[in-house]
Amino acid sequence: MASAVSLRGYGALLRDSPNFRRVWIAQLISGSGDWFYSVAIYSLLLELTGRAEPVAWAAILQILPMMLLGPTAGSVNDRVSRRKVMLASDLVRAGLVLCMLLIEREDQIWILYVLLTLEIGTAAFFEAGRNAIVPSLVRRDLLPVANALGSTTWSLTVTMGAALGGLAVAFFGRDFVFVANSASFLASAWFVFHLRVFERHLAGLRKQSWLDALSLRPIVEGFVYMVRDWRLLTLLTLKFGLGIMGARVVLTTILGSRDFSIDGSAALGMAMLFAFQGTGSILGPLLMGQRFSGSQNTMRWTVLLGYVAGGCGYMLFSQAVALPLAGLCLVLAHGGAALVWVCSTTLLHLNAENKYLGRVFAADMGLFMATASVSTYVMGRILDAGVPARSGALGLGIAMLGPAMVWAISLRRSWGSGDRAVPGGLRIAQGR
């Protein structure tokens, strides 16, 4: 019997699946590390330039490389050991982050941008491997719980990692943040190193080098596999729409440093807003877990609910004056976003073949990063042009209703005839 998406279900999964537990801890540490230094970087750029656009570029470089390297990352993870890819990714990132200690002047900003690009580009390989290895770690009836925990953790690390980093900047300084961040990747590598798993996708593959995995052929094969099934293709658009919320990084930086600063500390203001976003990422799947985890059809309708909550949350946030009220609005918005993330990830696992999962999830993440990059850049330019940050938040909320409308139409036209898994894919109960 499948466990429910709940705190008890999470606990049972982590207790009974030691290999999944190792990957989850590695994700928690490594994912937080990807964003732990965010406030340190954003506050440094604001201090050196006094403009929003450099912050927007930094935020873009924290997401764009995942889009550009996604196909290659997925191909590599479908051709070689996903465990080894994750391990190498952590070790490389540990070294890159230490180099950020060298940035002290405005004319060195370009070095920071290069390091950000390399660090997040390396993270693309880790994330594609982590997503793809999950079905090899748990029973298929536990996939909804595993994906809910994994997806919630990803959303949580993006926001809470930045929040904790903001607190560290405020109390210990930027240099401490960069050193601690590097250490976090080494800690993640330790858990990945001790992972013991049979990787089913390697069965039947001839022994090959990493250079073989980097060829174009597996990328093309993955593309053909995805486009031949219309329903699988529509699932890949879900995080694409969610990427609109990528602009929240610029909004959080500007509003956190001005409207919601705490005792004059911009870093603390940013940290609090990121913390509220992280709280929403936790509560969304937990509060709705019992309702969506038993049926693919219910998951699809939950996606629509998540989009609407995300849009309404940011529209309300744009009008909030007091920090507690603003926080509640962010909890609503990111609770909804987490529902979209969890359900879309689970639906992809249930409807795609294991040997293609690396490429499927690389495409999934790449599409999300594409939208997030564009929305982040546009928001930075808009704010520098003189548009109030609160107006930007209102526009972000309204924009989120667009994907909600498109998905509502898709529910009737593409999924009206019921559930169907692609050949070789996984499935759970179709109805309630």
XYZ file of N, CA and C in Angstrom, residues 51-57 247 250 374-386:
66
model
N 22.520 49.274 -8.519
C 21.476 49.080 -9.534
C 20.882 47.674 -9.438
N 19.642 47.528 -9.973
C 18.951 46.232 -9.936
C 19.404 45.309 -11.056
N 19.829 45.880 -12.190
C 20.159 45.035 -13.337
C 21.311 44.065 -13.065
N 22.408 44.487 -12.401
C 23.459 43.506 -12.086
C 22.950 42.358 -11.216
N 22.014 42.662 -10.305
C 21.413 41.614 -9.487
C 20.617 40.656 -10.373
N 19.882 41.224 -11.334
C 19.101 40.393 -12.251
C 20.010 39.471 -13.052
N 21.162 40.008 -13.502
C 22.094 39.177 -14.263
C 22.648 38.046 -13.401
N 11.254 35.737 -11.495
C 11.446 37.168 -11.254
C 11.360 37.521 -9.773
N 14.602 39.050 -8.009
C 14.867 40.486 -8.088
C 13.930 41.248 -7.151
N 14.269 34.674 -18.565
C 13.632 35.806 -19.245
C 12.871 36.678 -18.257
N 12.090 36.058 -17.367
C 11.290 36.843 -16.418
C 12.191 37.623 -15.462
N 13.311 37.034 -15.064
C 14.242 37.713 -14.167
C 14.870 38.926 -14.833
N 15.310 38.747 -16.083
C 15.935 39.856 -16.811
C 14.941 40.993 -17.036
N 13.736 40.629 -17.460
C 12.711 41.649 -17.708
C 12.395 42.422 -16.437
N 12.289 41.712 -15.313
C 11.979 42.391 -14.059
C 13.099 43.355 -13.677
N 14.354 42.964 -13.861
C 15.471 43.858 -13.551
C 15.444 45.118 -14.386
N 15.164 44.969 -15.677
C 15.104 46.136 -16.559
C 13.925 47.040 -16.210
N 12.794 46.438 -15.882
C 11.601 47.213 -15.538
C 11.844 48.057 -14.283
N 12.437 47.446 -13.271
C 12.677 48.169 -12.021
C 13.708 49.278 -12.213
N 14.735 49.030 -13.011
C 15.729 50.073 -13.283
C 15.143 51.206 -14.117
N 14.073 50.916 -14.861
C 13.416 51.949 -15.672
C 12.512 52.842 -14.832
N 12.363 52.515 -13.543
C 11.580 53.370 -12.654
C 10.248 52.813 -12.225
